[in-house]
PDB file of C-alpha atoms and ligand atoms in Angstrom:
ATOM      1  CA  MET A  25      24.914  10.801 -77.999  1.00 95.00           C
ATOM      2  CA  ALA A  26      21.503  10.747 -76.344  1.00 97.00           C
ATOM      3  CA  LYS A  27      20.701   7.680 -74.270  1.00 98.00           C
ATOM      4  CA  ILE A  28      17.664   6.147 -72.619  1.00 98.00           C
ATOM      5  CA  ILE A  29      18.823   5.171 -69.170  1.00 98.00           C
ATOM      6  CA  ALA A  30      15.613   3.983 -67.540  1.00 98.00           C
ATOM      7  CA  GLY A  31      11.884   3.508 -67.889  1.00 98.00           C
ATOM      8  CA  ILE A  32       8.922   4.162 -65.630  1.00 98.00           C
ATOM      9  CA  GLY A  33       5.566   2.433 -65.935  1.00 98.00           C
ATOM     10  CA  THR A  34       2.720   4.149 -64.142  1.00 98.00           C
ATOM     11  CA  SER A  35      -1.064   4.356 -64.029  1.00 98.00           C
ATOM     12  CA  HIS A  36      -2.623   7.719 -64.893  1.00 98.00           C
ATOM     13  CA  VAL A  37      -5.946   7.694 -62.984  1.00 97.00           C
ATOM     14  CA  PRO A  38      -7.510  11.184 -63.327  1.00 97.00           C
ATOM     15  CA  ALA A  39      -8.622  11.202 -59.661  1.00 97.00           C
ATOM     16  CA  ILE A  40      -4.917  11.164 -58.636  1.00 98.00           C
ATOM     17  CA  GLY A  41      -4.565  14.556 -60.319  1.00 97.00           C
ATOM     18  CA  VAL A  42      -7.746  15.843 -58.672  1.00 97.00           C
ATOM     19  CA  ALA A  43      -6.506  14.685 -55.242  1.00 98.00           C
ATOM     20  CA  MET A  44      -3.259  16.627 -55.747  1.00 98.00           C
ATOM     21  CA  ASP A  45      -4.916  19.706 -57.249  1.00 97.00           C
ATOM     22  CA  THR A  46      -7.455  19.971 -54.414  1.00 97.00           C
ATOM     23  CA  GLY A  47      -5.154  19.094 -51.484  1.00 97.00           C
ATOM     24  CA  LEU A  48      -6.605  15.687 -50.555  1.00 98.00           C
ATOM     25  CA  THR A  49      -3.404  13.642 -50.542  1.00 98.00           C
ATOM     26  CA  ASP A  50      -3.214  13.350 -46.720  1.00 98.00           C
ATOM     27  CA  GLN A  51      -6.720  11.944 -46.431  1.00 98.00           C
ATOM     28  CA  PRO A  52      -6.933   8.271 -45.372  1.00 98.00           C
ATOM     29  CA  TYR A  53      -8.142   7.135 -48.815  1.00 98.00           C
ATOM     30  CA  TRP A  54      -5.166   8.746 -50.574  1.00 98.00           C
ATOM     31  CA  LYS A  55      -2.321   8.626 -48.055  1.00 98.00           C
ATOM     32  CA  PRO A  56      -1.074   5.064 -48.748  1.00 98.00           C
ATOM     33  CA  LEU A  57      -1.062   5.715 -52.502  1.00 98.00           C
ATOM     34  CA  PHE A  58       0.919   8.950 -52.245  1.00 98.00           C
ATOM     35  CA  ALA A  59       3.294   7.477 -49.648  1.00 98.00           C
ATOM     36  CA  GLY A  60       4.412   5.125 -52.417  1.00 98.00           C
ATOM     37  CA  TYR A  61       5.151   8.012 -54.790  1.00 98.00           C
ATOM     38  CA  GLY A  62       7.863   9.529 -52.530  1.00 98.00           C
ATOM     39  CA  PRO A  63      10.636   7.193 -53.752  1.00 98.00           C
ATOM     40  CA  VAL A  64       9.902   7.779 -57.454  1.00 98.00           C
ATOM     41  CA  ARG A  65      10.065  11.549 -56.927  1.00 98.00           C
ATOM     42  CA  GLU A  66      13.394  11.144 -55.126  1.00 98.00           C
ATOM     43  CA  TRP A  67      14.698   8.869 -57.894  1.00 98.00           C
ATOM     44  CA  LEU A  68      13.720  11.315 -60.660  1.00 98.00           C
ATOM     45  CA  ALA A  69      15.159  14.302 -58.751  1.00 98.00           C
ATOM     46  CA  GLN A  70      18.442  12.424 -58.393  1.00 98.00           C
ATOM     47  CA  VAL A  71      18.603  11.107 -61.966  1.00 98.00           C
ATOM     48  CA  LYS A  72      17.647  14.530 -63.421  1.00 98.00           C
ATOM     49  CA  PRO A  73      16.727  13.484 -66.966  1.00 98.00           C
ATOM     50  CA  ASP A  74      17.102  16.147 -69.665  1.00 98.00           C
ATOM     51  CA  VAL A  75      14.171  14.733 -71.584  1.00 98.00           C
ATOM     52  CA  VAL A  76      11.274  12.412 -70.824  1.00 98.00           C
ATOM     53  CA  ILE A  77       9.604  10.546 -73.682  1.00 99.00           C
ATOM     54  CA  LEU A  78       6.102  10.123 -72.328  1.00 98.00           C
ATOM     55  CA  VAL A  79       3.988   7.414 -73.960  1.00 98.00           C
ATOM     56  CA  TYR A  80       0.344   8.039 -73.135  1.00 98.00           C
ATOM     57  CA  ASN A  81      -3.154   8.040 -74.552  1.00 98.00           C
ATOM     58  CA  ASP A  82      -5.596  10.821 -75.048  1.00 97.00           C
ATOM     59  CA  HIS A  83      -9.130   9.902 -73.889  1.00 96.00           C
ATOM     60  CA  CYS A  84     -11.124  11.552 -76.719  1.00 94.00           C
ATOM     61  CA  VAL A  85     -10.443  14.832 -74.871  1.00 94.00           C
ATOM     62  CA  ALA A  86      -7.898  16.732 -76.944  1.00 92.00           C
ATOM     63  CA  LEU A  87      -8.159  14.509 -80.026  1.00 94.00           C
ATOM     64  CA  SER A  88     -11.593  14.277 -81.586  1.00 90.00           C
ATOM     65  CA  PRO A  89     -12.816  10.731 -82.227  1.00 92.00           C
ATOM     66  CA  GLU A  90     -13.347  11.871 -85.831  1.00 94.00           C
ATOM     67  CA  THR A  91      -9.626  11.378 -86.486  1.00 94.00           C
ATOM     68  CA  VAL A  92      -7.839   8.584 -84.647  1.00 96.00           C
ATOM     69  CA  PRO A  93      -4.075   8.235 -85.144  1.00 97.00           C
ATOM     70  CA  THR A  94      -2.759   4.853 -84.028  1.00 98.00           C
ATOM     71  CA  PHE A  95       0.529   6.448 -82.981  1.00 98.00           C
ATOM     72  CA  ALA A  96       1.274  10.185 -82.874  1.00 98.00           C
ATOM     73  CA  ILE A  97       4.193  12.372 -81.772  1.00 98.00           C
ATOM     74  CA  GLY A  98       4.016  15.941 -80.477  1.00 98.00           C
ATOM     75  CA  VAL A  99       6.569  18.189 -82.200  1.00 98.00           C
ATOM     76  CA  GLY A 100       5.314  21.658 -81.188  1.00 98.00           C
ATOM     77  CA  ASP A 101       7.171  23.877 -78.716  1.00 98.00           C
ATOM     78  CA  GLU A 102       4.744  23.293 -75.860  1.00 98.00           C
ATOM     79  CA  PHE A 103       1.558  21.503 -74.854  1.00 98.00           C
ATOM     80  CA  VAL A 104      -1.126  23.096 -72.688  1.00 98.00           C
ATOM     81  CA  PRO A 105      -3.364  21.010 -70.404  1.00 98.00           C
ATOM     82  CA  ALA A 106      -6.696  20.123 -72.036  1.00 97.00           C
ATOM     83  CA  ASP A 107     -10.082  20.973 -70.580  1.00 95.00           C
ATOM     84  CA  GLU A 108     -11.495  17.620 -69.441  1.00 93.00           C
ATOM     85  CA  GLY A 109     -14.895  18.999 -68.453  1.00 91.00           C
ATOM     86  CA  TRP A 110     -13.974  20.793 -65.224  1.00 88.00           C
ATOM     87  CA  GLY A 111     -11.432  23.140 -66.797  1.00 93.00           C
ATOM     88  CA  PRO A 112      -7.772  22.382 -67.501  1.00 96.00           C
ATOM     89  CA  ARG A 113      -5.721  21.004 -64.576  1.00 97.00           C
ATOM     90  CA  PRO A 114      -3.755  23.767 -62.795  1.00 97.00           C
ATOM     91  CA  VAL A 115      -0.370  22.344 -63.783  1.00 98.00           C
ATOM     92  CA  PRO A 116       2.520  23.895 -65.722  1.00 98.00           C
ATOM     93  CA  VAL A 117       2.547  23.981 -69.501  1.00 98.00           C
ATOM     94  CA  VAL A 118       4.584  21.052 -70.827  1.00 98.00           C
ATOM     95  CA  LYS A 119       7.728  22.116 -72.743  1.00 98.00           C
ATOM     96  CA  ASN A 120       9.021  20.010 -75.613  1.00 98.00           C
ATOM     97  CA  ASP A 121      12.486  19.430 -77.046  1.00 98.00           C
ATOM     98  CA  PRO A 122      11.322  20.015 -80.647  1.00 98.00           C
ATOM     99  CA  ASP A 123      14.715  19.192 -82.200  1.00 98.00           C
ATOM    100  CA  LEU A 124      14.786  15.758 -80.621  1.00 98.00           C
ATOM    101  CA  ALA A 125      11.052  15.284 -81.307  1.00 98.00           C
ATOM    102  CA  TRP A 126      11.601  15.976 -85.027  1.00 98.00           C
ATOM    103  CA  HIS A 127      14.614  13.671 -85.035  1.00 98.00           C
ATOM    104  CA  LEU A 128      12.438  10.920 -83.517  1.00 98.00           C
ATOM    105  CA  ALA A 129       9.669  11.573 -86.050  1.00 98.00           C
ATOM    106  CA  GLU A 130      12.104  11.323 -88.958  1.00 98.00           C
ATOM    107  CA  SER A 131      13.946   8.277 -87.644  1.00 98.00           C
ATOM    108  CA  LEU A 132      10.736   6.401 -86.745  1.00 98.00           C
ATOM    109  CA  ILE A 133       8.984   7.122 -90.036  1.00 98.00           C
ATOM    110  CA  LEU A 134      12.049   6.152 -92.077  1.00 98.00           C
ATOM    111  CA  ASP A 135      12.110   3.022 -89.908  1.00 98.00           C
ATOM    112  CA  GLU A 136       8.532   2.329 -91.139  1.00 98.00           C
ATOM    113  CA  PHE A 137       6.615   3.363 -88.004  1.00 98.00           C
ATOM    114  CA  ASP A 138       4.237   5.911 -89.514  1.00 97.00           C
ATOM    115  CA  LEU A 139       3.502   8.222 -86.604  1.00 98.00           C
ATOM    116  CA  THR A 140       1.081  11.100 -87.095  1.00 98.00           C
ATOM    117  CA  ILE A 141       2.884  14.412 -86.582  1.00 98.00           C
ATOM    118  CA  MET A 142       1.073  16.682 -84.137  1.00 98.00           C
ATOM    119  CA  ASN A 143       2.169  20.293 -84.539  1.00 98.00           C
ATOM    120  CA  GLN A 144      -0.402  21.221 -81.916  1.00 97.00           C
ATOM    121  CA  LEU A 145      -1.522  19.017 -79.070  1.00 97.00           C
ATOM    122  CA  LYS A 146      -3.363  19.632 -75.822  1.00 98.00           C
ATOM    123  CA  VAL A 147      -2.605  17.055 -73.150  1.00 98.00           C
ATOM    124  CA  ASP A 148      -5.123  15.318 -70.876  1.00 98.00           C
ATOM    125  CA  HIS A 149      -4.710  13.381 -67.597  1.00 98.00           C
ATOM    126  CA  GLY A 150      -3.024  10.554 -69.504  1.00 98.00           C
ATOM    127  CA  LEU A 151       0.059  12.784 -69.760  1.00 98.00           C
ATOM    128  CA  THR A 152      -0.280  15.255 -66.889  1.00 98.00           C
ATOM    129  CA  VAL A 153      -1.074  12.773 -64.098  1.00 98.00           C
ATOM    130  CA  PRO A 154       2.131  10.740 -64.639  1.00 98.00           C
ATOM    131  CA  LEU A 155       4.107  14.028 -64.489  1.00 98.00           C
ATOM    132  CA  SER A 156       2.369  14.936 -61.224  1.00 98.00           C
ATOM    133  CA  ILE A 157       3.093  11.471 -59.832  1.00 98.00           C
ATOM    134  CA  GLY A 158       6.769  11.798 -60.736  1.00 98.00           C
ATOM    135  CA  CYS A 159       7.364  15.453 -59.873  1.00 98.00           C
ATOM    136  CA  GLY A 160       4.739  16.628 -57.375  1.00 98.00           C
ATOM    137  CA  GLN A 161       3.633  20.243 -57.862  1.00 98.00           C
ATOM    138  CA  PRO A 162       6.585  22.247 -59.241  1.00 98.00           C
ATOM    139  CA  ALA A 163       6.222  25.720 -60.814  1.00 98.00           C
ATOM    140  CA  GLU A 164       7.778  24.296 -64.004  1.00 98.00           C
ATOM    141  CA  TRP A 165       8.259  20.660 -65.043  1.00 98.00           C
ATOM    142  CA  PRO A 166      11.955  19.895 -64.432  1.00 98.00           C
ATOM    143  CA  PHE A 167      12.603  18.314 -67.866  1.00 98.00           C
ATOM    144  CA  LYS A 168      11.492  18.542 -71.474  1.00 98.00           C
ATOM    145  CA  VAL A 169       8.704  16.153 -72.465  1.00 98.00           C
ATOM    146  CA  ILE A 170       8.154  14.508 -75.856  1.00 98.00           C
ATOM    147  CA  PRO A 171       4.625  13.074 -76.016  1.00 98.00           C
ATOM    148  CA  ILE A 172       3.990   9.870 -77.938  1.00 98.00           C
ATOM    149  CA  GLU A 173       0.258   9.294 -78.114  1.00 98.00           C
ATOM    150  CA  VAL A 174      -1.235   5.841 -78.697  1.00 98.00           C
ATOM    151  CA  ASN A 175      -4.783   4.883 -79.582  1.00 98.00           C
ATOM    152  CA  VAL A 176      -5.870   2.485 -76.844  1.00 97.00           C
ATOM    153  CA  VAL A 177      -9.459   3.756 -76.735  1.00 95.00           C
ATOM    154  CA  LEU A 178     -11.114   2.933 -80.059  1.00 95.00           C
ATOM    155  CA  TYR A 179     -10.906  -0.480 -81.724  1.00 95.00           C
ATOM    156  CA  PRO A 180      -8.656  -1.486 -83.492  1.00 97.00           C
ATOM    157  CA  GLN A 181      -5.816  -0.609 -81.150  1.00 98.00           C
ATOM    158  CA  PRO A 182      -2.229  -1.580 -82.072  1.00 98.00           C
ATOM    159  CA  THR A 183      -0.958  -4.909 -80.751  1.00 98.00           C
ATOM    160  CA  GLY A 184       1.370  -5.184 -77.779  1.00 98.00           C
ATOM    161  CA  ARG A 185       3.943  -6.717 -80.132  1.00 98.00           C
ATOM    162  CA  ARG A 186       3.809  -3.648 -82.397  1.00 98.00           C
ATOM    163  CA  CYS A 187       4.140  -1.397 -79.362  1.00 98.00           C
ATOM    164  CA  HIS A 188       7.221  -3.287 -78.173  1.00 98.00           C
ATOM    165  CA  ALA A 189       8.763  -2.993 -81.664  1.00 98.00           C
ATOM    166  CA  LEU A 190       8.049   0.754 -81.645  1.00 98.00           C
ATOM    167  CA  GLY A 191       9.943   0.953 -78.353  1.00 98.00           C
ATOM    168  CA  ARG A 192      12.942  -0.728 -80.005  1.00 98.00           C
ATOM    169  CA  ALA A 193      12.801   1.834 -82.839  1.00 98.00           C
ATOM    170  CA  ILE A 194      12.576   4.698 -80.318  1.00 98.00           C
ATOM    171  CA  ARG A 195      15.751   3.467 -78.646  1.00 98.00           C
ATOM    172  CA  LYS A 196      17.544   3.337 -82.014  1.00 98.00           C
ATOM    173  CA  ALA A 197      16.299   6.851 -82.838  1.00 98.00           C
ATOM    174  CA  VAL A 198      17.460   8.288 -79.507  1.00 98.00           C
ATOM    175  CA  GLU A 199      20.886   6.667 -79.832  1.00 98.00           C
ATOM    176  CA  SER A 200      21.367   8.244 -83.266  1.00 98.00           C
ATOM    177  CA  TYR A 201      20.940  11.780 -81.853  1.00 98.00           C
ATOM    178  CA  ALA A 202      24.306  13.463 -81.500  1.00 97.00           C
ATOM    179  CA  GLN A 203      23.652  15.654 -78.465  1.00 98.00           C
ATOM    180  CA  ASP A 204      24.498  14.173 -75.053  1.00 98.00           C
ATOM    181  CA  LEU A 205      21.112  13.882 -73.388  1.00 98.00           C
ATOM    182  CA  LYS A 206      19.888  11.734 -70.536  1.00 98.00           C
ATOM    183  CA  VAL A 207      16.481  10.346 -71.470  1.00 98.00           C
ATOM    184  CA  VAL A 208      13.897   8.499 -69.357  1.00 98.00           C
ATOM    185  CA  ILE A 209      10.870   6.920 -71.034  1.00 98.00           C
ATOM    186  CA  PHE A 210       7.455   6.639 -69.365  1.00 98.00           C
ATOM    187  CA  GLY A 211       4.828   4.054 -70.317  1.00 98.00           C
ATOM    188  CA  THR A 212       1.507   5.038 -68.793  1.00 98.00           C
ATOM    189  CA  GLY A 213      -2.052   3.799 -68.263  1.00 98.00           C
ATOM    190  CA  GLY A 214      -3.388   0.621 -66.643  1.00 96.00           C
ATOM    191  CA  MET A 215      -3.178  -1.392 -64.589  1.00 98.00           C
ATOM    192  CA  SER A 216      -6.286  -3.593 -64.517  1.00 98.00           C
ATOM    193  CA  HIS A 217      -9.470  -1.544 -64.734  1.00 98.00           C
ATOM    194  CA  GLN A 218     -12.792  -1.229 -66.460  1.00 97.00           C
ATOM    195  CA  ILE A 219     -14.786   1.974 -66.177  1.00 95.00           C
ATOM    196  CA  HIS A 220     -18.023   1.029 -67.892  1.00 93.00           C
ATOM    197  CA  GLY A 221     -20.540  -1.781 -68.392  1.00 94.00           C
ATOM    198  CA  GLU A 222     -21.318  -4.911 -66.384  1.00 94.00           C
ATOM    199  CA  ARG A 223     -17.744  -5.522 -65.245  1.00 96.00           C
ATOM    200  CA  SER A 224     -17.147  -1.900 -64.231  1.00 96.00           C
ATOM    201  CA  GLY A 225     -14.747  -1.844 -61.278  1.00 96.00           C
ATOM    202  CA  LEU A 226     -12.927  -5.037 -62.283  1.00 97.00           C
ATOM    203  CA  ILE A 227      -9.447  -5.310 -60.747  1.00 98.00           C
ATOM    204  CA  ASN A 228      -7.167  -8.354 -61.085  1.00 98.00           C
ATOM    205  CA  LYS A 229      -4.243  -8.260 -58.677  1.00 98.00           C
ATOM    206  CA  GLU A 230      -2.898 -11.616 -59.859  1.00 98.00           C
ATOM    207  CA  PHE A 231      -2.736 -10.412 -63.473  1.00 98.00           C
ATOM    208  CA  ASP A 232      -1.119  -7.110 -62.462  1.00 98.00           C
ATOM    209  CA  THR A 233       1.487  -8.768 -60.229  1.00 98.00           C
ATOM    210  CA  ALA A 234       2.453 -11.187 -63.008  1.00 98.00           C
ATOM    211  CA  PHE A 235       2.667  -8.238 -65.445  1.00 98.00           C
ATOM    212  CA  LEU A 236       4.975  -6.301 -63.100  1.00 98.00           C
ATOM    213  CA  ASN A 237       7.132  -9.404 -62.499  1.00 98.00           C
ATOM    214  CA  ASP A 238       7.437 -10.241 -66.197  1.00 98.00           C
ATOM    215  CA  LEU A 239       8.350  -6.727 -67.306  1.00 98.00           C
ATOM    216  CA  SER A 240      11.888  -7.549 -66.208  1.00 95.00           C
ATOM    217  CA  ALA A 241      11.781 -11.372 -65.969  1.00 91.00           C
ATOM    218  CA  ASN A 242       9.902 -12.409 -69.115  1.00 96.00           C
ATOM    219  CA  PRO A 243       8.820  -9.489 -71.323  1.00 97.00           C
ATOM    220  CA  GLN A 244       8.261 -11.846 -74.276  1.00 98.00           C
ATOM    221  CA  ARG A 245       5.242 -13.335 -72.478  1.00 98.00           C
ATOM    222  CA  LEU A 246       3.747  -9.846 -72.244  1.00 98.00           C
ATOM    223  CA  VAL A 247       4.554  -9.112 -75.895  1.00 98.00           C
ATOM    224  CA  GLY A 248       2.440 -12.154 -76.811  1.00 98.00           C
ATOM    225  CA  LEU A 249      -0.695 -11.060 -74.916  1.00 98.00           C
ATOM    226  CA  THR A 250      -3.637 -10.381 -77.244  1.00 98.00           C
ATOM    227  CA  HIS A 251      -6.314  -7.725 -76.923  1.00 97.00           C
ATOM    228  CA  VAL A 252      -8.720 -10.446 -75.750  1.00 98.00           C
ATOM    229  CA  ASP A 253      -6.245 -11.502 -73.042  1.00 98.00           C
ATOM    230  CA  TYR A 254      -6.108  -7.932 -71.714  1.00 98.00           C
ATOM    231  CA  ILE A 255      -9.855  -7.389 -71.876  1.00 97.00           C
ATOM    232  CA  ARG A 256     -10.730 -10.751 -70.301  1.00 98.00           C
ATOM    233  CA  ASP A 257      -8.129 -10.659 -67.517  1.00 98.00           C
ATOM    234  CA  SER A 258      -7.541  -6.967 -66.850  1.00 98.00           C
ATOM    235  CA  GLY A 259     -10.785  -5.272 -67.937  1.00 97.00           C
ATOM    236  CA  ALA A 260     -11.519  -3.275 -71.072  1.00 96.00           C
ATOM    237  CA  GLU A 261      -9.269  -0.377 -70.036  1.00 97.00           C
ATOM    238  CA  GLY A 262      -6.481  -2.716 -68.877  1.00 98.00           C
ATOM    239  CA  ILE A 263      -5.442  -2.669 -72.544  1.00 98.00           C
ATOM    240  CA  GLU A 264      -3.761   0.662 -71.747  1.00 98.00           C
ATOM    241  CA  LEU A 265      -0.895  -1.554 -70.535  1.00 98.00           C
ATOM    242  CA  ILE A 266       0.279  -2.017 -74.137  1.00 98.00           C
ATOM    243  CA  MET A 267       1.839   1.437 -73.683  1.00 98.00           C
ATOM    244  CA  TRP A 268       4.120   0.009 -70.982  1.00 98.00           C
ATOM    245  CA  LEU A 269       5.485  -2.334 -73.680  1.00 98.00           C
ATOM    246  CA  ILE A 270       6.687   0.662 -75.721  1.00 98.00           C
ATOM    247  CA  MET A 271       8.651   1.733 -72.635  1.00 98.00           C
ATOM    248  CA  ARG A 272       9.955  -1.832 -72.160  1.00 98.00           C
ATOM    249  CA  GLY A 273      10.950  -2.142 -75.821  1.00 98.00           C
ATOM    250  CA  ALA A 274      13.028   1.030 -75.541  1.00 98.00           C
ATOM    251  CA  LEU A 275      15.146  -0.493 -72.743  1.00 98.00           C
ATOM    252  CA  ASN A 276      17.891  -3.116 -72.858  1.00 97.00           C
ATOM    253  CA  ASP A 277      16.958  -6.796 -72.690  1.00 96.00           C
ATOM    254  CA  ASP A 278      18.552  -6.834 -69.234  1.00 96.00           C
ATOM    255  CA  VAL A 279      17.032  -4.369 -66.831  1.00 98.00           C
ATOM    256  CA  LYS A 280      17.060  -3.978 -63.085  1.00 97.00           C
ATOM    257  CA  GLU A 281      13.820  -3.279 -61.247  1.00 98.00           C
ATOM    258  CA  VAL A 282      14.689  -0.549 -58.748  1.00 98.00           C
ATOM    259  CA  TYR A 283      11.240   0.297 -57.408  1.00 98.00           C
ATOM    260  CA  ARG A 284       7.660  -0.959 -57.424  1.00 98.00           C
ATOM    261  CA  HIS A 285       4.428   0.345 -55.897  1.00 98.00           C
ATOM    262  CA  TYR A 286       0.969  -1.211 -56.200  1.00 98.00           C
ATOM    263  CA  HIS A 287      -2.191   0.028 -54.528  1.00 98.00           C
ATOM    264  CA  ILE A 288      -5.850  -0.968 -54.985  1.00 98.00           C
ATOM    265  CA  PRO A 289      -8.289   0.475 -55.634  1.00 97.00           C
ATOM    266  CA  VAL A 290      -7.724   4.012 -56.856  1.00 97.00           C
ATOM    267  CA  SER A 291     -11.002   5.218 -58.301  1.00 97.00           C
ATOM    268  CA  ASN A 292     -11.875   2.203 -60.510  1.00 96.00           C
ATOM    269  CA  THR A 293      -8.279   1.282 -61.135  1.00 97.00           C
ATOM    270  CA  ALA A 294      -5.393  -0.778 -59.835  1.00 98.00           C
ATOM    271  CA  ALA A 295      -2.621   1.819 -59.559  1.00 98.00           C
ATOM    272  CA  GLY A 296       0.834   0.429 -60.317  1.00 98.00           C
ATOM    273  CA  LEU A 297       4.245   1.986 -60.707  1.00 98.00           C
ATOM    274  CA  ILE A 298       7.599   0.453 -61.625  1.00 98.00           C
ATOM    275  CA  ILE A 299      11.080   1.838 -62.295  1.00 98.00           C
ATOM    276  CA  LEU A 300      13.387  -0.191 -64.531  1.00 98.00           C
ATOM    277  CA  GLU A 301      17.014   0.827 -65.047  1.00 98.00           C
ATOM    278  CA  ASN A 302      19.101  -0.396 -67.970  1.00 97.00           C
ATOM    279  CA  LYS A 303      21.835  -2.802 -66.850  1.00 93.00           C
TER     280      LYS A 303
HETATM  281  C1  DHB B1409     -10.133   6.004 -64.548  1.00 64.33           C
HETATM  282  C2  DHB B1409      -8.953   5.407 -64.985  1.00 64.33           C
HETATM  283  C3  DHB B1409      -8.404   5.758 -66.214  1.00 64.33           C
HETATM  284  O1  DHB B1409      -7.281   5.177 -66.748  1.00 64.33           O
HETATM  285  C4  DHB B1409      -8.988   6.745 -66.973  1.00 64.33           C
HETATM  286  O2  DHB B1409      -8.380   7.120 -68.109  1.00 64.33           O
HETATM  287  C5  DHB B1409     -10.185   7.341 -66.571  1.00 64.33           C
HETATM  288  C6  DHB B1409     -10.744   6.966 -65.343  1.00 64.33           C
HETATM  289  C7  DHB B1409     -10.743   5.667 -63.230  1.00 64.33           C
HETATM  290  O3  DHB B1409     -10.312   4.703 -62.577  1.00 64.33           O
HETATM  291  O4  DHB B1409     -11.630   6.379 -62.789  1.00 64.33           O
HETATM  292 FE1   FE B1410      -6.924   5.963 -69.012  1.00 64.33          FE
END
């Protein structure tokens, strides 16, 4: 059967993609951030997942704000990078595993998580930057990617508790797929940041550190955080962290933290990364 063996939580700051695409990663501003991405690239190259389920949010780039799915799943054969205003990022087209994606869609919907089915989907930095962080600049992405898109941009977003429950249902869906596949799930976005208004630039290291600690030690505390908690303590865009709870929900109760990296600031954002392996 297919099995989720580990999860990665990572920020998706668009400037990280720009730094890679334009060859800036050795500059003093960027070097310490990218130095911390070496171990995750080595880990992924060693683990060699067949499929990555990548939980991310579109930023009103590929999905028009006229139609806002709370949760959506990409089932098409491939996903091209979206034009975010400066042209699409020069990264490979993302290839899906449509059979597994359709299996997930069916299992999740019959399990009463009503995901919107995206037959076509262009992918913005929310999806491509985590792939660049994990894989560098390959000619092709080394695994299939199933995108699960979450509305974290326009109120009302789903709750963290609902996200965690969706993660549980994703695990059940994966484990009911007959083919032997090694699956890693990414939760992306965050950590603390706010990119507009009076508190623009807000970063809260204490909040982020407690979030990283409790992902393995006390996930139920994180499941109980409200939208107001995120906005007050981690900035308006810190609410992207609810996507990490989908990743966490898809793992076992007992996980082992095998790697962590935290660097501030990156653009307006606290950039965090964690790898959790199922025990
Ligand atoms: C920034 C961070 C984000 O998560 C995002 O989606 C856009 C911009 C930033 O820090 O600049
Ligand atoms: Fe974002």
